[in-house]
GROMACS .gro file of C-alpha atoms in nm:
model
  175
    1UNK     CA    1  -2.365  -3.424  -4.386
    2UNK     CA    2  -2.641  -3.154  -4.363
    3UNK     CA    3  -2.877  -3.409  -4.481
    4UNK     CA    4  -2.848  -3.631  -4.106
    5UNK     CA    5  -3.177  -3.460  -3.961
    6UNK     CA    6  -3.377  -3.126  -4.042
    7UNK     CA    7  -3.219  -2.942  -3.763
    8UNK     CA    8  -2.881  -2.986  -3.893
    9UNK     CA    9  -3.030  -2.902  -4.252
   10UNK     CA   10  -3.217  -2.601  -4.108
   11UNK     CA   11  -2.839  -2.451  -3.980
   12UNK     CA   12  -2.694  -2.549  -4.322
   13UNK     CA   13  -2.995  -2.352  -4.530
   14UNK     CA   14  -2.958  -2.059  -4.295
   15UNK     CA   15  -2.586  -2.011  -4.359
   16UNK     CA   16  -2.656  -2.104  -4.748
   17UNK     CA   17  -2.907  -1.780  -4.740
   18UNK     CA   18  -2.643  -1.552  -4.558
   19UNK     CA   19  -2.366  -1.657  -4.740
   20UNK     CA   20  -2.590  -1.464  -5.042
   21UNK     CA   21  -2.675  -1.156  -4.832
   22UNK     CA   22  -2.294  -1.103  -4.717
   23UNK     CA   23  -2.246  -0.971  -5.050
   24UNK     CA   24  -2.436  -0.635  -4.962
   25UNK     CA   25  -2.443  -0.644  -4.576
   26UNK     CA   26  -2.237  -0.777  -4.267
   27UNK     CA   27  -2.342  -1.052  -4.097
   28UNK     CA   28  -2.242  -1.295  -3.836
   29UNK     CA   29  -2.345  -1.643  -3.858
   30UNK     CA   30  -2.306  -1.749  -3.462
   31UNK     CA   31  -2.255  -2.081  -3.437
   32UNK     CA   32  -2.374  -2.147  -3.088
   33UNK     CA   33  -2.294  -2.493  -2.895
   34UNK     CA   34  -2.543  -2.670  -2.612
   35UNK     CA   35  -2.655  -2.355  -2.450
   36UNK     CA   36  -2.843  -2.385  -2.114
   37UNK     CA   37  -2.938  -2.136  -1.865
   38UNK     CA   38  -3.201  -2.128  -1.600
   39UNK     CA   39  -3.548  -2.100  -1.726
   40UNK     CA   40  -3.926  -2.119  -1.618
   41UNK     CA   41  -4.021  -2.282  -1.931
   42UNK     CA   42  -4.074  -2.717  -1.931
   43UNK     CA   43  -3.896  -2.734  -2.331
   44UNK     CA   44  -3.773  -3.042  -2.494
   45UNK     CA   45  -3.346  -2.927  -2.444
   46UNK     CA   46  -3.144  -3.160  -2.294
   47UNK     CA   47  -3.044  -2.945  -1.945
   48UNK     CA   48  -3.368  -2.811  -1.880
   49UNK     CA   49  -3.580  -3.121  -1.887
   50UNK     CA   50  -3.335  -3.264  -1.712
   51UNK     CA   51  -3.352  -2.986  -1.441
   52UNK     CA   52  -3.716  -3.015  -1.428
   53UNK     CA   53  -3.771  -3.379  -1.422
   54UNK     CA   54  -3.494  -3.413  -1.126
   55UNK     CA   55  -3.695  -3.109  -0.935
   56UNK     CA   56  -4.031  -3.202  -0.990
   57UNK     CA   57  -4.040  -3.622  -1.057
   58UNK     CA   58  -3.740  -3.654  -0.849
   59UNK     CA   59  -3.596  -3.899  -1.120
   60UNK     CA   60  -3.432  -3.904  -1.489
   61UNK     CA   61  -3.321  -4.039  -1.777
   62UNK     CA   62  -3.168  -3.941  -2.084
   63UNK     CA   63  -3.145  -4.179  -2.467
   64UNK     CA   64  -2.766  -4.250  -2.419
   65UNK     CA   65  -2.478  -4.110  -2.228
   66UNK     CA   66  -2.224  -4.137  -2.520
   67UNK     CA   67  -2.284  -3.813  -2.715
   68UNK     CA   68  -2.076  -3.529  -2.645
   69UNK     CA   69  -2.137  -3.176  -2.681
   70UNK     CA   70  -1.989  -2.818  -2.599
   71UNK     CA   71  -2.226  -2.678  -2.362
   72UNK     CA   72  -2.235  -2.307  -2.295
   73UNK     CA   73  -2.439  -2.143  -1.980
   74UNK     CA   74  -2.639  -1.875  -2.150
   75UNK     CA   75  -2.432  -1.563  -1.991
   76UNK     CA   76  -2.115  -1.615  -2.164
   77UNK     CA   77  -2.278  -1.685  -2.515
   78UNK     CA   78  -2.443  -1.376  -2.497
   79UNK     CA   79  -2.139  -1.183  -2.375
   80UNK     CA   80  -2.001  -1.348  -2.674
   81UNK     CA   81  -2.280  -1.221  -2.900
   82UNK     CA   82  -2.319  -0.875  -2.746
   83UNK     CA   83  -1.820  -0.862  -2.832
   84UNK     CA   84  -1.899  -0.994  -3.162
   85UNK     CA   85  -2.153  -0.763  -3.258
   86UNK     CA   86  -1.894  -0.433  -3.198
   87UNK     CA   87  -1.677  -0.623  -3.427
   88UNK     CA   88  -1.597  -0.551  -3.812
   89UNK     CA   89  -1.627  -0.955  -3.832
   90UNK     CA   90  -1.856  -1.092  -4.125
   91UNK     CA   91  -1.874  -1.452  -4.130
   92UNK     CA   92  -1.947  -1.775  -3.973
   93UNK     CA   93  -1.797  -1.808  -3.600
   94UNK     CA   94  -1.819  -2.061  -3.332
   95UNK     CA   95  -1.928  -1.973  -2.977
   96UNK     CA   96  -1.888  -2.235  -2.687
   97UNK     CA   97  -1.628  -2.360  -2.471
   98UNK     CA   98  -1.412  -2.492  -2.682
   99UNK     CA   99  -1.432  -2.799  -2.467
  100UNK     CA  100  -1.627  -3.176  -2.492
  101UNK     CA  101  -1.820  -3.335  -2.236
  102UNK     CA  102  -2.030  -3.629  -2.240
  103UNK     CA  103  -2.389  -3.621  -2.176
  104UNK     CA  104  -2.254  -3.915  -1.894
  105UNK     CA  105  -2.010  -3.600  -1.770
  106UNK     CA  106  -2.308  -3.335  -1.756
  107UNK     CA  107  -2.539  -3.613  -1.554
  108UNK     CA  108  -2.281  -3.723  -1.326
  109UNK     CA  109  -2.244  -3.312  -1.255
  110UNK     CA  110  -2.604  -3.335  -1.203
  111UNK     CA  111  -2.612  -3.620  -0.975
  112UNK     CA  112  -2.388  -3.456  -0.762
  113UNK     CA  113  -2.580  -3.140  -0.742
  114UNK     CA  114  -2.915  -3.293  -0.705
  115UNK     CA  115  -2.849  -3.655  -0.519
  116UNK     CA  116  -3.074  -3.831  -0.725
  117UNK     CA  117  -2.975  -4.106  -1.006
  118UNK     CA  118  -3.008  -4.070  -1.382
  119UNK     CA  119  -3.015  -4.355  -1.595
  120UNK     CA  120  -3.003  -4.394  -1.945
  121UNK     CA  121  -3.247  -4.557  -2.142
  122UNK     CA  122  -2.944  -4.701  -2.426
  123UNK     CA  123  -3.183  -4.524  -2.726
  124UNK     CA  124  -2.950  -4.433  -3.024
  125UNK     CA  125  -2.997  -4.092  -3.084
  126UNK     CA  126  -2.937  -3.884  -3.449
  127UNK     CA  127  -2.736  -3.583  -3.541
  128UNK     CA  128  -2.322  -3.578  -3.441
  129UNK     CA  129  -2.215  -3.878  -3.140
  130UNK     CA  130  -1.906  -3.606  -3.140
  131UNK     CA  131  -1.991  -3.248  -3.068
  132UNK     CA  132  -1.676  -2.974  -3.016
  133UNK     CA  133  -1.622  -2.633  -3.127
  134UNK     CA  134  -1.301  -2.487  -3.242
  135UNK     CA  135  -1.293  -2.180  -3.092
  136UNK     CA  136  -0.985  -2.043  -3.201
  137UNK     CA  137  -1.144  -1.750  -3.430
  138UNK     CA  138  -1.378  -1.658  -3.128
  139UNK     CA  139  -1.067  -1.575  -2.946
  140UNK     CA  140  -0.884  -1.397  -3.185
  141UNK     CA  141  -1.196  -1.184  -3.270
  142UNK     CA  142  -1.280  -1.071  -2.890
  143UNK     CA  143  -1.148  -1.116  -2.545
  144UNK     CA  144  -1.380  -1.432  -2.442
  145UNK     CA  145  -1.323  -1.565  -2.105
  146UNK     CA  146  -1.656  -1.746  -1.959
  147UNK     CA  147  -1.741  -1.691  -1.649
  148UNK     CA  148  -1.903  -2.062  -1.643
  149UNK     CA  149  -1.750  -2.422  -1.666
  150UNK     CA  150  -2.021  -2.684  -1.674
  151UNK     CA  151  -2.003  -2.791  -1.321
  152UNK     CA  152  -2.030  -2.397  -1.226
  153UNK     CA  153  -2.305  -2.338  -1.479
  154UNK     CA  154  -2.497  -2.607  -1.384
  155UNK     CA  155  -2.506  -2.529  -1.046
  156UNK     CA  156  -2.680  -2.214  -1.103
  157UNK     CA  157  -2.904  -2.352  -1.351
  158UNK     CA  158  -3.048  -2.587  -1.080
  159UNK     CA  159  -3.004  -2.343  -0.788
  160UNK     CA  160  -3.260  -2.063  -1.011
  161UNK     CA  161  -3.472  -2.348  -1.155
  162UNK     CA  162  -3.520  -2.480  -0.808
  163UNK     CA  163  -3.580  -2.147  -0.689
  164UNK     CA  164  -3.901  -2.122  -1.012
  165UNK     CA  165  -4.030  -2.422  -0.875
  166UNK     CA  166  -4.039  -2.342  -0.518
  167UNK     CA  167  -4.235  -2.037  -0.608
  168UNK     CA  168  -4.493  -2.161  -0.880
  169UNK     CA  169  -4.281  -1.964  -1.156
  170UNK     CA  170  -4.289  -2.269  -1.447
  171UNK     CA  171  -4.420  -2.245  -1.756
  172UNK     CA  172  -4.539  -2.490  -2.034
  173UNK     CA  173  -4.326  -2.379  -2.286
  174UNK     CA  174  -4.566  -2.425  -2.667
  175UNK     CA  175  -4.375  -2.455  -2.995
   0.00000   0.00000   0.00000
């Protein structure tokens, strides 16, 4: 339902408005999954606070470990983006992996990495338990082979965000 929280309403309003457009220009709707990539901003998404909190407090948590999502390191959604764009392609298209992992998957990856616990704090959280994109029209629009799986994408994420931290580089990122 685009009615579960104002994000997912937001995504449904926006493709509502270009739906109306598409009569008189081309547009791609890029449906992106979890996207993460290093960054010097402390925001509220998932993988970065998560990054910083393990770097800086040497400890986290998350609400649950049961939702799943396709997360995407930001390098191969914009080599996505930058494919689709030389396309004739007008329309809505999904961008990830194509794969589900749990947000229990993506901490134990980060345990690993980091050596430090993460527990979860059992809150029941809103929006999809069940996160996956089909990514079958991606592939027959351009030639998409990431360059990241999570493990390998979240090993640079922490290697450059440990790197910002060891040289004063973070920012407090204001909405």
């Amino acid at each position: 339902s685009p009615y579960e929280n104002n994000y997912i309403f937001s995504k449904y309003v926006a493709e509502k408005l270009t739906n109306q457009y598409r009569k008189h220009f081309s547009i791609i709707d890029i449906r992106i999954g979890n996207v993460y990539s290093p960054t010097r901003l402390i925001r509220p998404d998932l993988v970065p606070t998560l990054m910083h909190s393990l770097i800086i407090n040497k400890e986290a948590s998350v609400w649950n470990f049961d939702p799943t999502r396709d997360f995407i390191h930001v390098s191969d959604a914009i080599d996505a983006v930058m494919q689709l764009i030389n396309t004739e392609y007008s329309g809505p298209v999904n961008v990830g992996l194509g794969k589900s992992y749990s947000v229990k998957q993506m901490c134990d990856i980060l345990q690993e990495i980091s050596a430090i616990n993460i527990s979860s704090k059992q809150i029941p959280v809103t929006g999809h338990m069940k996160y996956l994109h089909d990514i079958s029209l991606l592939k027959s629009l351009i030639n998409f082979n990431p360059k990241y799986d999570l493990k390998d994408g979240l090993i640079d994420t922490y290697q450059k965000m440990l790197n910002f931290y060891e040289h004063n580089e973070l920012q407090q990122y204001e909405e």
